XYZ file of C-alpha atoms in Angstrom:
174
model
C 107.112 125.824 88.478
C 108.906 123.704 91.092
C 107.785 123.724 94.687
C 109.619 122.533 97.769
C 107.275 119.787 98.970
C 107.536 118.194 102.392
C 105.508 116.067 104.781
C 105.248 116.908 108.477
C 103.114 116.009 111.492
C 99.632 117.522 111.581
C 99.063 120.520 113.866
C 95.860 121.873 115.409
C 96.010 124.750 112.894
C 96.175 122.207 110.053
C 92.961 120.568 111.277
C 91.162 123.906 110.959
C 92.507 124.275 107.423
C 91.386 120.741 106.532
C 87.907 121.433 107.897
C 87.622 124.658 105.917
C 89.153 123.424 102.658
C 87.573 119.944 102.561
C 84.100 120.899 103.859
C 82.375 120.726 100.462
C 82.568 118.870 97.169
C 84.209 121.963 95.666
C 87.003 121.588 98.228
C 87.515 117.846 98.023
C 86.837 117.477 94.334
C 84.372 115.067 92.757
C 86.400 111.945 93.572
C 86.735 112.468 97.326
C 83.402 113.928 98.432
C 81.736 111.401 100.721
C 79.506 113.865 102.576
C 80.092 115.942 105.678
C 82.642 114.480 108.093
C 83.322 115.945 111.532
C 86.917 116.457 112.640
C 86.115 115.866 116.321
C 87.751 112.425 116.290
C 90.930 113.857 114.766
C 90.957 116.702 117.310
C 90.551 114.243 120.164
C 93.291 111.973 118.830
C 95.846 114.688 117.944
C 97.136 115.267 121.514
C 97.178 111.512 122.206
C 99.342 110.287 119.315
C 99.754 113.134 116.824
C 97.615 111.148 114.326
C 100.507 108.682 113.983
C 99.646 105.197 115.167
C 100.445 101.546 114.525
C 97.415 101.115 112.253
C 97.905 104.221 110.163
C 98.416 107.916 110.271
C 98.131 111.326 108.700
C 100.775 113.865 107.717
C 100.350 117.399 106.428
C 101.592 118.243 102.950
C 103.509 121.510 102.780
C 104.594 123.324 99.637
C 107.088 126.128 100.037
C 106.432 125.989 103.797
C 102.641 126.376 103.578
C 100.113 123.642 104.411
C 98.385 122.621 101.182
C 96.790 119.270 102.069
C 97.255 115.948 103.788
C 98.328 112.387 103.168
C 97.049 109.383 105.090
C 97.696 105.685 105.328
C 95.787 102.845 106.887
C 96.325 99.139 107.302
C 94.692 96.840 104.748
C 95.030 93.130 104.206
C 94.705 90.572 101.442
C 94.260 87.655 103.812
C 94.991 87.162 107.474
C 96.066 90.552 108.843
C 98.949 89.076 110.841
C 100.654 87.801 107.696
C 99.128 89.646 104.731
C 98.818 93.320 105.632
C 99.937 96.346 103.656
C 99.386 100.084 103.739
C 96.744 101.852 101.679
C 97.512 105.529 101.076
C 95.377 108.538 100.183
C 95.940 112.226 99.530
C 93.844 115.385 99.564
C 95.169 118.707 98.273
C 93.552 122.121 98.497
C 92.034 123.173 95.131
C 94.458 126.030 94.295
C 97.522 123.740 94.323
C 96.194 120.810 92.321
C 97.808 120.065 88.965
C 101.247 121.447 89.928
C 103.094 118.211 90.726
C 102.759 118.695 94.480
C 100.583 115.598 94.896
C 103.007 113.448 92.916
C 105.912 114.548 95.088
C 103.927 114.162 98.326
C 102.934 110.616 97.387
C 106.529 109.787 96.460
C 107.676 111.133 99.844
C 104.995 109.160 101.685
C 105.983 105.989 99.856
C 109.599 106.502 100.922
C 108.564 107.313 104.479
C 106.517 104.120 104.808
C 109.248 101.909 103.336
C 111.888 103.564 105.552
C 109.935 103.514 108.809
C 107.666 100.461 108.630
C 108.115 96.847 107.606
C 105.657 97.195 104.723
C 106.427 95.160 101.641
C 103.469 96.653 99.731
C 101.920 100.120 99.642
C 98.764 100.512 97.605
C 96.380 103.220 96.476
C 93.283 103.389 94.392
C 91.503 106.140 92.558
C 88.363 106.597 90.511
C 88.601 105.207 86.981
C 87.848 108.698 85.650
C 90.519 110.449 87.761
C 93.240 110.434 85.112
C 95.295 113.135 86.858
C 95.644 111.026 90.020
C 96.446 107.924 87.974
C 99.322 109.795 86.336
C 100.485 111.164 89.690
C 100.561 107.680 91.228
C 102.554 106.305 88.295
C 105.066 109.182 88.478
C 105.377 108.587 92.248
C 106.395 104.953 91.652
C 103.124 103.028 91.778
C 102.181 100.410 89.173
C 98.618 99.863 87.969
C 97.380 96.404 88.951
C 93.765 96.350 87.830
C 90.250 97.677 88.186
C 88.033 97.085 91.203
C 84.566 97.100 89.697
C 81.877 99.076 91.538
C 84.076 99.198 94.620
C 83.211 102.676 95.924
C 79.847 104.217 96.779
C 79.943 107.973 96.230
C 77.426 110.609 95.125
C 74.556 108.143 94.927
C 76.256 105.627 92.635
C 78.848 102.866 92.524
C 82.200 103.750 90.932
C 84.997 101.586 89.534
C 88.403 102.123 91.159
C 91.843 101.607 89.611
C 94.228 99.796 91.973
C 97.907 100.742 92.133
C 100.732 99.356 94.262
C 104.424 99.823 94.930
C 106.615 97.063 96.328
C 109.652 97.564 98.509
C 112.768 97.857 96.359
C 111.070 98.557 93.030
C 110.582 101.795 91.185
C 111.790 105.351 91.819
C 112.079 106.869 95.299
């Protein structure tokens, strides 16, 4: 089943949805549950810059006009930040819409957005080594697997290996 997927600026109503849907491990899924996180910082920042700033941002994911999750990006670097920065991206979808291709399309749209509206040469993402669905989604969205970051993420009382993906400006589907 095809869905019309789009990205748009986050609204106050979206923040309430994010709080409700991502408040537990059941909502975030086993690969994104890092404990309880207040949304007060996001609420404070929303009227100031719409969660869109020079060091990163957040957009809502909509499918068929309904908010179904969010994408985010933040600045990372592989050396001196002035000369070696890139964007790292992440996505969170509400449980009922996972596995329908919406995340793949949202990540493809975000990749295009960042290459069209920033000077980024590299956009990267990582996911848990056991999260095969997200690995496939990243590859379909135009990311290429680069390697494994061993014991890179602390989550649920243990260290977890992460698989690193990246897309470079001008390569792959958009």
